[in-house]
Coordinates of C-alpha atoms (C1' of nucleotides) in Angstrom, one line a residue:
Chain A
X1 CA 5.5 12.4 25.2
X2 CA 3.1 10.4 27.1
X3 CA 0.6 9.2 25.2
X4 CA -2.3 9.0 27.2
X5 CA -2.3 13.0 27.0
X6 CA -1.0 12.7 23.3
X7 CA -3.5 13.4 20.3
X8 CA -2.6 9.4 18.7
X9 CA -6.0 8.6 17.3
X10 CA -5.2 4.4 16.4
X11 CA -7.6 2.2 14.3
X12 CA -8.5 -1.2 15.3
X13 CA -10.2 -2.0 12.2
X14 CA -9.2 -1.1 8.2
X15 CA -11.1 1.7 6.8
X16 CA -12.6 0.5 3.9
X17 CA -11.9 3.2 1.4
X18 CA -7.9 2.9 1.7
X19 CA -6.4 0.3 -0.9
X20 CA -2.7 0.5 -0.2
X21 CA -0.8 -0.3 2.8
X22 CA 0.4 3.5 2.9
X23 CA -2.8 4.9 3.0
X24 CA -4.4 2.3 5.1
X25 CA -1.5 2.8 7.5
X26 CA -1.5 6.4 7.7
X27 CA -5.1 6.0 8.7
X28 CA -4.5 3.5 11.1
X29 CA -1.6 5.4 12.6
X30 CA -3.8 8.2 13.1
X31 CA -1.2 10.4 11.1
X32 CA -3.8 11.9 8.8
X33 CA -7.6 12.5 8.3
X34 CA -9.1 13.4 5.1
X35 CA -10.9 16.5 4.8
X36 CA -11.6 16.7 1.7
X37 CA -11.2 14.5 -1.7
X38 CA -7.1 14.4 -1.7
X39 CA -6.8 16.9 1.1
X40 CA -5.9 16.1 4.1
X41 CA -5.1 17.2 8.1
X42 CA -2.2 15.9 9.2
X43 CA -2.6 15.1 13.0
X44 CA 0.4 15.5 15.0
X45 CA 1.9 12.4 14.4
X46 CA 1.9 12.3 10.9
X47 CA 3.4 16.2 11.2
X48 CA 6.1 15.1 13.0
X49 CA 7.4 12.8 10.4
X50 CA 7.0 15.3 7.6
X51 CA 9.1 17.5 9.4
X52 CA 11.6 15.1 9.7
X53 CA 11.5 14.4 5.9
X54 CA 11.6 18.5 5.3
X55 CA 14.8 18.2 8.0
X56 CA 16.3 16.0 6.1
X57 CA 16.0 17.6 2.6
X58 CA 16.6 20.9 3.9
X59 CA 20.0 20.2 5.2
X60 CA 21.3 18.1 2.2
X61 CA 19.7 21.4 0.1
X62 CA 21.9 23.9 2.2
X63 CA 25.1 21.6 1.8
X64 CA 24.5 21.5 -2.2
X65 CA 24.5 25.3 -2.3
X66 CA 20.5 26.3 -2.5
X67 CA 19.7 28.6 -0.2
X68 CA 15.9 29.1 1.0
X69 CA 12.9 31.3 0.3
X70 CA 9.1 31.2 0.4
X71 CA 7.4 31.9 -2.0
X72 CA 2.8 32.5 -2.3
X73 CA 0.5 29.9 -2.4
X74 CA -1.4 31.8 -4.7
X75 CA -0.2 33.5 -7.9
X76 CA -1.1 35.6 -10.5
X77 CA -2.3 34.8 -13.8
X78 CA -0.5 37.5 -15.4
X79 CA 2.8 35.9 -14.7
X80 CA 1.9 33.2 -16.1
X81 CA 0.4 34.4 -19.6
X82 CA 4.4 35.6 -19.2
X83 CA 5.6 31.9 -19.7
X84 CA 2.3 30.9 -22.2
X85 CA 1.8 28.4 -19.8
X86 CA -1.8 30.1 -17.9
X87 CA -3.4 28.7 -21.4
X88 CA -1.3 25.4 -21.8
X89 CA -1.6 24.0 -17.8
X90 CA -5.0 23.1 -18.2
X91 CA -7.7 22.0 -15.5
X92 CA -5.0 20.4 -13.2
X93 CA -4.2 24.4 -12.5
X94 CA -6.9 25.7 -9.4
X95 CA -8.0 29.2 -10.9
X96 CA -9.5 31.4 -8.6
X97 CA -10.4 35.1 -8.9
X98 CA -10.4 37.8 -6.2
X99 CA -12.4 40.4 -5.2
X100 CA -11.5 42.5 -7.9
X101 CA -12.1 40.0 -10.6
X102 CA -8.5 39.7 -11.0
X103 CA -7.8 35.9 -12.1
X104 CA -5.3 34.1 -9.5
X105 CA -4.2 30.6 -9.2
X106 CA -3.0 28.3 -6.6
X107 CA 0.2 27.6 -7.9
X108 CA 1.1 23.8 -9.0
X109 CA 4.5 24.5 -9.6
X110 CA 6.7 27.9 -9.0
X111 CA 9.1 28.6 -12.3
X112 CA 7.3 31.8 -13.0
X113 CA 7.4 33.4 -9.9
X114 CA 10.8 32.4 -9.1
X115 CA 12.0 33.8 -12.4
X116 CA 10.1 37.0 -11.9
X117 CA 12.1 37.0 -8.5
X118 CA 15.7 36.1 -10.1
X119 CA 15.0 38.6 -13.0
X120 CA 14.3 41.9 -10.8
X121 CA 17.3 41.5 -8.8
X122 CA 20.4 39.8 -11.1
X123 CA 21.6 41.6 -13.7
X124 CA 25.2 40.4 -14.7
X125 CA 27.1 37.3 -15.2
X126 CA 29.1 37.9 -12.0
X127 CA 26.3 37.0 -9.6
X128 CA 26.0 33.6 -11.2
X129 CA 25.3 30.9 -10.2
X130 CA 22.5 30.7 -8.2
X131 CA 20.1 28.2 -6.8
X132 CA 17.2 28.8 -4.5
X133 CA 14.9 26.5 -2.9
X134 CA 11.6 26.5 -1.3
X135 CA 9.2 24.1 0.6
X136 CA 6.0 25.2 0.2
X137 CA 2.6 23.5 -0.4
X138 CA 1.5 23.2 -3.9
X139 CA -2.0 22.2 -5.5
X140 CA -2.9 20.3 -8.9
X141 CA -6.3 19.5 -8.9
X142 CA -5.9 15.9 -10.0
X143 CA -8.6 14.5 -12.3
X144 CA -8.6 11.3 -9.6
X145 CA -7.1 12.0 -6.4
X146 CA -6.1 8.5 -5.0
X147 CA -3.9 6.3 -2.3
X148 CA -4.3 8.6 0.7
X149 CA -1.1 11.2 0.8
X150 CA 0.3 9.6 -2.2
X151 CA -1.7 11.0 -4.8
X152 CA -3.5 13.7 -3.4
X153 CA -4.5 17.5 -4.5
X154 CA -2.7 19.2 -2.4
X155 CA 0.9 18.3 -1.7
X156 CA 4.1 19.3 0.3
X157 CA 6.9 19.7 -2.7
X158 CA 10.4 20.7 -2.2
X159 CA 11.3 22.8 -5.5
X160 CA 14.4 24.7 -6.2
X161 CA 15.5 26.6 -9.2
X162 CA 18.8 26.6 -10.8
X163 CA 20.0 29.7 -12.8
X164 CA 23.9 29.9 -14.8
X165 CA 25.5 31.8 -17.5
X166 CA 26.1 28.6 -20.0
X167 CA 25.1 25.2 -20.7
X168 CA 28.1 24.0 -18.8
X169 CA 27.2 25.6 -15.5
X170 CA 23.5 24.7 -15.9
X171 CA 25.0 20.6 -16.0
X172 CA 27.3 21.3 -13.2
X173 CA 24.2 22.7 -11.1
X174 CA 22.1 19.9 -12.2
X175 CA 25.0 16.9 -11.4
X176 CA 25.2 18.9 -7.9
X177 CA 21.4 17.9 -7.4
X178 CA 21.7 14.2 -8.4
X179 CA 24.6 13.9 -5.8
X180 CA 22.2 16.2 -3.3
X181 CA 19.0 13.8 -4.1
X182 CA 21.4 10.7 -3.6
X183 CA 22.5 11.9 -0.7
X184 CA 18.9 12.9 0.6
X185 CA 17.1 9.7 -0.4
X186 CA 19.8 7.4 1.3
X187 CA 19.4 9.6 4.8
X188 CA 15.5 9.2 4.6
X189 CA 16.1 5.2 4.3
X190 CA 14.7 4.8 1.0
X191 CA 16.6 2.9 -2.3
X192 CA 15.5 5.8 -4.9
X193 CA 16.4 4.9 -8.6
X194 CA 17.4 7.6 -11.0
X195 CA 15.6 7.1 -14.1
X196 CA 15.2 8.2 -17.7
X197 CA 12.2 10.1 -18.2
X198 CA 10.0 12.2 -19.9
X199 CA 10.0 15.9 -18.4
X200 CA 6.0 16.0 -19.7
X201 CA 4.5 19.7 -19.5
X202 CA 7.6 21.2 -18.0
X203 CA 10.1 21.0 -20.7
X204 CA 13.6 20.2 -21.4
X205 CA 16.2 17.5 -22.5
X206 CA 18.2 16.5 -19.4
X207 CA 15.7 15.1 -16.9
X208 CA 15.8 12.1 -14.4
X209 CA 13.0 10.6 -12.0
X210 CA 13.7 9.2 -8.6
X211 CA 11.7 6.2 -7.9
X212 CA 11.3 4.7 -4.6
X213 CA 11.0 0.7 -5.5
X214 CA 7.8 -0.5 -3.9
X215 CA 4.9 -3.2 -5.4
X216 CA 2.3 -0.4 -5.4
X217 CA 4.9 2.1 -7.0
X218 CA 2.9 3.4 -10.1
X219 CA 4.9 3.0 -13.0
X220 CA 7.1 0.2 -13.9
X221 CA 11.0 0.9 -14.3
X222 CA 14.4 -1.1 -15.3
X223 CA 17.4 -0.6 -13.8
X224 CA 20.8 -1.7 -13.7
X225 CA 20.8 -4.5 -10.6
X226 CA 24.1 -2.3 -8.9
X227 CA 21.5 -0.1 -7.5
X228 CA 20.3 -2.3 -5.1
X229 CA 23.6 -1.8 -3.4
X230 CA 23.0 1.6 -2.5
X231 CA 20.6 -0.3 0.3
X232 CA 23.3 -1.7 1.8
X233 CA 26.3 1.4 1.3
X234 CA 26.4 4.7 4.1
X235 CA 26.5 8.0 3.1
X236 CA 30.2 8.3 2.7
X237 CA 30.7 5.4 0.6
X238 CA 28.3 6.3 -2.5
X239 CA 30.1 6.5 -5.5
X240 CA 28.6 9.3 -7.0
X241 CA 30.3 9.0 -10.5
X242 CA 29.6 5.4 -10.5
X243 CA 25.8 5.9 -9.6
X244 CA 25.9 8.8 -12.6
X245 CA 26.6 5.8 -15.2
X246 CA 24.5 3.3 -14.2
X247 CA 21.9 2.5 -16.6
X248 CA 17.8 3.0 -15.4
X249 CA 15.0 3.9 -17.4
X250 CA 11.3 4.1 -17.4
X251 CA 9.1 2.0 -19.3
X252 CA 8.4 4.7 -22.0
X253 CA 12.5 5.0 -22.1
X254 CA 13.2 1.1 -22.4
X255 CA 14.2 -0.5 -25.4
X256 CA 15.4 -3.8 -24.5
X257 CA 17.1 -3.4 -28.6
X258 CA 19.7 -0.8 -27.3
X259 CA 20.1 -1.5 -23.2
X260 CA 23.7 -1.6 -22.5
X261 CA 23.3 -3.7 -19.3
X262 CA 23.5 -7.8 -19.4
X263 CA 19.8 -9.1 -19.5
X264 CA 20.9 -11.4 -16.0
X265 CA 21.8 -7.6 -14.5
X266 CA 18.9 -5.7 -15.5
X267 CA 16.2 -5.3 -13.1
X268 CA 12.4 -4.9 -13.0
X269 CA 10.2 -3.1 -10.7
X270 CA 7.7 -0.7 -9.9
X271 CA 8.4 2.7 -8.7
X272 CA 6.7 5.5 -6.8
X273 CA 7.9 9.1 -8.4
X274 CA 9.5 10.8 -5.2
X275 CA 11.9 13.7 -7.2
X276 CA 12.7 15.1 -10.3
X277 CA 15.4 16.9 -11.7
X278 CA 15.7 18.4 -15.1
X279 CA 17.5 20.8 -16.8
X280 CA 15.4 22.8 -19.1
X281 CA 17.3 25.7 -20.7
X282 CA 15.7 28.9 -21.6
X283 CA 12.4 28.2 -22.0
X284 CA 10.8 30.9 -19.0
X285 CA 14.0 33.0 -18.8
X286 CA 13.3 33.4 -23.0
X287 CA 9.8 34.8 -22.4
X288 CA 9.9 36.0 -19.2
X289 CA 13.0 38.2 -20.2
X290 CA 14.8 37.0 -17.5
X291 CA 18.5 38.1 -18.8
X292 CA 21.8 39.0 -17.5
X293 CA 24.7 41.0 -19.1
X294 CA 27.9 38.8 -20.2
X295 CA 31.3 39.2 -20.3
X296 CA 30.9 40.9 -23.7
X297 CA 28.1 43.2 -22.4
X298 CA 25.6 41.0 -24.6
X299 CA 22.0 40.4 -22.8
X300 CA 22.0 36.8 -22.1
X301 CA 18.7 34.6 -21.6
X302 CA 19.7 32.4 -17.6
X303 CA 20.1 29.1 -18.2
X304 CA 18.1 27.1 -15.8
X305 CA 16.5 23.6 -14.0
X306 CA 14.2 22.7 -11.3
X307 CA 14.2 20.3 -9.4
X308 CA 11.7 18.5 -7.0
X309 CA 11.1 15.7 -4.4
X310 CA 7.9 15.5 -3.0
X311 CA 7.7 15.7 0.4
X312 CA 4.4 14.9 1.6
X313 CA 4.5 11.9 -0.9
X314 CA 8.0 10.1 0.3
X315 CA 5.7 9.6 3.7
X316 CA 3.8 7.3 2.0
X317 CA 6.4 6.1 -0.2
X318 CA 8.5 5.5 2.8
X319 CA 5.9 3.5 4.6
X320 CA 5.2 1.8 1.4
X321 CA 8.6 0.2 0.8
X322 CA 8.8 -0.5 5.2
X323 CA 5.8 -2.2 6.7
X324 CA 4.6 -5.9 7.8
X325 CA 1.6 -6.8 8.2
X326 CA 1.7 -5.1 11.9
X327 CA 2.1 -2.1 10.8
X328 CA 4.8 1.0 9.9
X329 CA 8.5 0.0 10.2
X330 CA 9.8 3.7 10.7
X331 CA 13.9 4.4 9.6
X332 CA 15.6 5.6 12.3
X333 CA 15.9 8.9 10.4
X334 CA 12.5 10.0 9.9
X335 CA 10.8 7.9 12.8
X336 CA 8.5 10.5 14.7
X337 CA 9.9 8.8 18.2
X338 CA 13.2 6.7 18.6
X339 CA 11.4 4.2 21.2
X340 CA 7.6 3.6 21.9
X341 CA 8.4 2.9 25.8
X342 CA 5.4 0.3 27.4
X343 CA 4.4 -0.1 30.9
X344 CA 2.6 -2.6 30.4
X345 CA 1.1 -2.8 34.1
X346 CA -0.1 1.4 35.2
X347 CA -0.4 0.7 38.4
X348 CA 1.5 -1.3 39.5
X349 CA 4.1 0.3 41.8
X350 CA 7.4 -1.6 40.3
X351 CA 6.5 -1.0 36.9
X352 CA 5.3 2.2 37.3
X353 CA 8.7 3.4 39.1
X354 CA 10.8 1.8 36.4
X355 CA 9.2 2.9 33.3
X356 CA 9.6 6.9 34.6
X357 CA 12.8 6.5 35.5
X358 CA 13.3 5.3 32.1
X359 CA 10.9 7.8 30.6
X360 CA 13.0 10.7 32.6
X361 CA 16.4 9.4 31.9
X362 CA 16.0 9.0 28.6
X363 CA 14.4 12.6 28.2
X364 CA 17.1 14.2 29.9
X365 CA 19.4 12.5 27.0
X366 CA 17.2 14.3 24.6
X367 CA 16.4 10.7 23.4
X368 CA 12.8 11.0 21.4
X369 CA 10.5 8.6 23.5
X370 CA 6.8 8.1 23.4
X371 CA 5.8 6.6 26.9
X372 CA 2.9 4.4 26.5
X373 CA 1.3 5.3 30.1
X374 CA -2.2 4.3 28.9
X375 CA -4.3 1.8 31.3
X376 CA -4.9 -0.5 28.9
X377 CA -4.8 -4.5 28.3
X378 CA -1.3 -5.8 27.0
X379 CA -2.0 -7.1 23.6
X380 CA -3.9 -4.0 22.7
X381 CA -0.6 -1.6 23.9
X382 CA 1.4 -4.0 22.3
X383 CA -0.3 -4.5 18.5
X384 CA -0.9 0.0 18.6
X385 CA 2.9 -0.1 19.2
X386 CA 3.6 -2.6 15.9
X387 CA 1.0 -0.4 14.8
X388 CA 2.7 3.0 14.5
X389 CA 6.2 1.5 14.2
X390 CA 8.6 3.1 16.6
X391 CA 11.9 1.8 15.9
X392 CA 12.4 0.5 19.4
X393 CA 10.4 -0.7 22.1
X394 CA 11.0 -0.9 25.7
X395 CA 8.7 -3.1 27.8
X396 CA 8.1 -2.8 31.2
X397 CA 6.3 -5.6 32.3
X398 CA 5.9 -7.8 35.4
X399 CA 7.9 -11.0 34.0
X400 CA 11.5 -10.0 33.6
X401 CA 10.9 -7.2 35.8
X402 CA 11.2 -9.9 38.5
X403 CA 14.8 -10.5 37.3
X404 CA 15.2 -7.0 37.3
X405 CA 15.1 -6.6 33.7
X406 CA 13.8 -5.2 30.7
X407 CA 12.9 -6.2 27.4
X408 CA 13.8 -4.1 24.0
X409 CA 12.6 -5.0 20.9
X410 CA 13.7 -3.7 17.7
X411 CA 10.4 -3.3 15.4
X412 CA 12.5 -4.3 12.4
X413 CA 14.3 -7.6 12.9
X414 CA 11.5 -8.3 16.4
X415 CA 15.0 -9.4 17.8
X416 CA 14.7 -8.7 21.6
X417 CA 17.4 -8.5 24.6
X418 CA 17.1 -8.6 28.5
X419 CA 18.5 -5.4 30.4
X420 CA 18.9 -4.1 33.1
X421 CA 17.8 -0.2 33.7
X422 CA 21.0 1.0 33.3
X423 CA 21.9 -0.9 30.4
X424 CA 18.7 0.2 28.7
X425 CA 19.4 4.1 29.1
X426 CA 23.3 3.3 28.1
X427 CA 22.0 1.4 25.2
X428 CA 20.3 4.0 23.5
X429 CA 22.2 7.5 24.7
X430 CA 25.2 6.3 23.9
X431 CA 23.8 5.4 20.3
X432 CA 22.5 9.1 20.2
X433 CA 23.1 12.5 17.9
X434 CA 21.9 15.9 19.5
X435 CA 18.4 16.0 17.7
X436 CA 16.9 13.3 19.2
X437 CA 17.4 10.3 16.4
X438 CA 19.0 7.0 17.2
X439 CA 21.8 6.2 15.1
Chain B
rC1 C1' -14.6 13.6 -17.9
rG2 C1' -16.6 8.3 -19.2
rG3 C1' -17.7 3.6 -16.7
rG4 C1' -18.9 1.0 -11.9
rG5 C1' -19.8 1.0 -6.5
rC6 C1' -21.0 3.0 -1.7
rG7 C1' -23.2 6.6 2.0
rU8 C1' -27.5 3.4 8.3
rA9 C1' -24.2 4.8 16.1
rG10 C1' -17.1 6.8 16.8
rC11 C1' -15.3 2.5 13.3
rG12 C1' -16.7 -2.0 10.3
rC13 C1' -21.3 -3.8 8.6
rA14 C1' -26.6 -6.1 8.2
rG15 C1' -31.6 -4.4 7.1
rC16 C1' -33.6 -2.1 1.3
rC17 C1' -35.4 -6.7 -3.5
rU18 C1' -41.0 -7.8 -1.1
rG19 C1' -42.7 -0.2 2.8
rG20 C1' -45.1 -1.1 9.1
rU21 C1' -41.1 3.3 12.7
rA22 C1' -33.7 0.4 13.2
rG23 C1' -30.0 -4.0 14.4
rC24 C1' -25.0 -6.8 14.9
rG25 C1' -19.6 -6.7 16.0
rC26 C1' -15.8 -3.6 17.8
rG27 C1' -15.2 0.9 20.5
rC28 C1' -17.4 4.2 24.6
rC29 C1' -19.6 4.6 30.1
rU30 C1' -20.5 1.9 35.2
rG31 C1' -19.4 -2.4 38.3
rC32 C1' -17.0 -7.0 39.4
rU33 C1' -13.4 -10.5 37.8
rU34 C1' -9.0 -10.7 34.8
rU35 C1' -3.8 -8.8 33.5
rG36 C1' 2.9 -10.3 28.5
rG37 C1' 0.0 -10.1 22.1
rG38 C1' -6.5 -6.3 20.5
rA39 C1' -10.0 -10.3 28.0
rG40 C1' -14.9 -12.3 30.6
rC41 C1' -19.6 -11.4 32.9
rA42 C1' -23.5 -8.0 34.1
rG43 C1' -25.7 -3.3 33.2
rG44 C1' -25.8 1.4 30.1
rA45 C1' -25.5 5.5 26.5
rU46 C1' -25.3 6.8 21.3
rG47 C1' -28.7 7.4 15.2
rU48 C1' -32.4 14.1 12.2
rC49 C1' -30.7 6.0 8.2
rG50 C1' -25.7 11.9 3.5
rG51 C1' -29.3 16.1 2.1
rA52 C1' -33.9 18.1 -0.4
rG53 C1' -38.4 17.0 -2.7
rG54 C1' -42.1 13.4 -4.1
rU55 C1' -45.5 8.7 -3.8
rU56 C1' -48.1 6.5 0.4
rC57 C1' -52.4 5.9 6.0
rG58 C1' -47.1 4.9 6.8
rA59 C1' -40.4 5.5 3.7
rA60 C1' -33.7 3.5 5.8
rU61 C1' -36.6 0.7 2.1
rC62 C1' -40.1 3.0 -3.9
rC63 C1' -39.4 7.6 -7.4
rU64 C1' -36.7 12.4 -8.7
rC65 C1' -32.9 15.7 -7.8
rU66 C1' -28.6 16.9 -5.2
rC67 C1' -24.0 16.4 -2.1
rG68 C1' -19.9 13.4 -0.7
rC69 C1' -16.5 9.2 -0.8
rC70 C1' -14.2 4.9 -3.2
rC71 C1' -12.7 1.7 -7.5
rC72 C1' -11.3 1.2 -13.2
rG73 C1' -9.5 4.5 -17.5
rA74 C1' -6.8 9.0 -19.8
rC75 C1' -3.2 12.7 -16.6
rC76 C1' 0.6 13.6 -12.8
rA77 C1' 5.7 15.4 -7.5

RNA sequence: CGGGGCGUAGCGCAGCCUGGUAGCGCGCCUGCUUUGGGAGCAGGAUGUCGGAGGUUCGAAUCCUCUCGCCCCGACCA
């Protein structure tokens, strides 16, 4: 992409009504523009790192076994009375009527429609288990949207359903969605912390949050200090068993009486809610009459969880726990281009040369690059490229192109190395997969 | 919803108290000079002062209403 045809909208200066880094950043990034109180446009640069996130937690949904559907935006009330919950939700729920007075909503949250799905179609033990997921925009009209993206009305939410035959089952398909959210968070670059919580309005008795660990998180948490290694382990390497015993707990959850972990290994921090998994029983499938016949030919209520991670929100919380005070530090994984690519003199017939043979061999590699073509002074190509945090840069600039070289910088460490052309394009196709990400 | 704050050029702000017909910085346009960390000089464009009503000879400024946004609290992926 070349950006001086590319819709990258950058801020010199702070807007005044962001307060957190995220939000400020986002701004700044030109990855998002409010439209309305917690509602926002995301511009395309923002877009294309939520679609990396959804990428992400898509594909570590399919290898756990969920397969995908869409549900409506908006709902009827009906279903709802169903479940008791159209009275118990609240003002958080956007009620809206139609044109024949018929009350709909904008759905916060999707357990009774997907268990108005499940119950039409299963009918006997034998087509258990199964577990269905969805990413699909969601509303809660929040008393006091706030932070940009990270607490706003309208949200992107990942949200799949378990459904089994007994208890058992419904822990084995909750354990297969801690591994899956393990699994997730650690390819999206983020140290998320399953903690104790309270499942609040949803219900149940098994339920964990996953807290990214960032100062601006919004509740406090304690957790075992072993946690931090998952920073530093790959995919392959996570103990998943290990992980399951390790002790973390929210502040409501904490009583420093009865922690099992040494007071020297017990950490403190604040956390941004990012998922959250819970088993909850029978409490729609009851109601809703969502049953299946057993082995015995009894009718048998589903047992069932749900299961979240906001998607729209890890942006934030991602940026949140990866920036300096340049800008965005991107991971590799959900960066919306591997390398931000600068010539830093359009013009100029020797750097113009070398930066599109760059800019075309490393397209042809499939490589993601965003070629910084603009005609504009050094320092401000240089601080928008900080700015929107790439995670490499190439620069193309008069001084080492005299020694026919090239400078790369790595946004993260701001460690740079001299090369030449063709040790650039090596460099970074040989560290490539086939969608585009660096490695 | 309760408490506080703010709406003036694309962005950040001053002017308001004490009414006299709108200004600064950045950005934008033109020209020249500059060219590896948000350049310099010269010239230029841009505002129904959030909206409606009122007071007044005269309102960005005073009064009333209204809309929007932000912050603190209870609530939440």
């Amino acid at each position: 992409m070349r950006w001086s045809t590319y819709f990258l909208p950058t801020l010199k200066e702070v807007p005044v009504e962001a307060q957190i880094p995220s939000h400020r950043l986002m701004l700044r990034a030109g990855m998002i523009c409010l439209s309305s109180s917690g509602i926002y446009t995301w511009l395309p640069f923002g877009l294309r790192v939520l679609k990396n996130i959804e990428t992400i937690v898509r594909e570590e949904q399919e290898r756990a076994g969920a397969q995908e559907v869409l549900m409506p935006t908006i709902q009827s009330a009906d279903l709802w009375r169903e479940s008791g919950r159209y009275d118990d939700y609240g003002k958080e729920m956007l009620r809206i009527r139609d044109r024949h007075e018929r009350e709909m909503l904008y759905g916060p949250t999707n357990e009774e429609l997907i268990t108005d799905v499940f119950r039409r179609f299963v009918k006997t033990y034998r087509d258990l288990p199964k577990n269905l997921y969805q990413i699909q925009w969601k509303f809660r009209d929040e008393i006091r949207p706030r932070f940009g993206i990270m607490r706003g009305r309208e949200f992107l939410m990942k949200d799949n359903y378990s459904f089994d035959i007994d208890k058992e089952g419904a822990y084995n398909s909750y354990r297969k969605m801690f591994e899956a959210y393990l699994r997730t968070f650690a390819r999206l670059g983020v140290v998320a912390i399953p903690v104790k919580a309270d499942s609040g309005a949803i219900g149940g008795d098994m339920s964990q949050e996953f807290h990214v660990l960032a100062e601006t998180g919004e509740s406090k948490v304690f957790y075992d200090v072993a946690f931090e290694e998952l920073r530093h382990k790959d995919l392959a390497s996570l103990d998943i068993e290990k992980l399951r015993n390790l002790y973390a707990a929210a502040e409501e959850k904490h009583d420093p009486q009865t922690c099992p972990v040494a007071p020297e290994n017990l950490k403190e921090a604040r956390g941004i809610e990012v998922g959250h998994i819970f088993y909850f029983g029978t409490k729609y499938s009851e109601p809703m009459k969502a049953t299946v016949t057993g082995e015995d030919g009894q009718l048998i209520p589903v047992e069932m969880g749900s299961y979240g991670i906001g998607v729209s929100r890890l942006v934030a919380a991602i940026i949140e726990a990866s920036h300096d005070a340049a800008g965005i530090i991107w991971p590799e994984s959900v960066a919306p281009f591997c390398i931000g690519l600068i010539n830093l003199k359009v013009g100029n017939p020797d750097t113009d040369k070398a930066s599109e043979t760059l800019y075309d061999a490393l397209q042809k590699e499939n490589v993601e690059v965003l070629y910084d073509d603009r005609d504009l002074r050094a320092g401000s190509k240089f601080a928008d490229m900080d700015l929107i945090g790439l995670p490499w840069q190439i620069v193309v600039g008069g001084r080492s192109l005299s020694m026919n070289k090239i400078e790369v910088k790595c946004r993260k460490t701001g460690l740079r190395e001299d090369l030449s052309i063709n040790e650039v394009i090596k460099k970074f196709t040989k560290s490539t997969i086939s969608d585009g990400k660096c490695v």
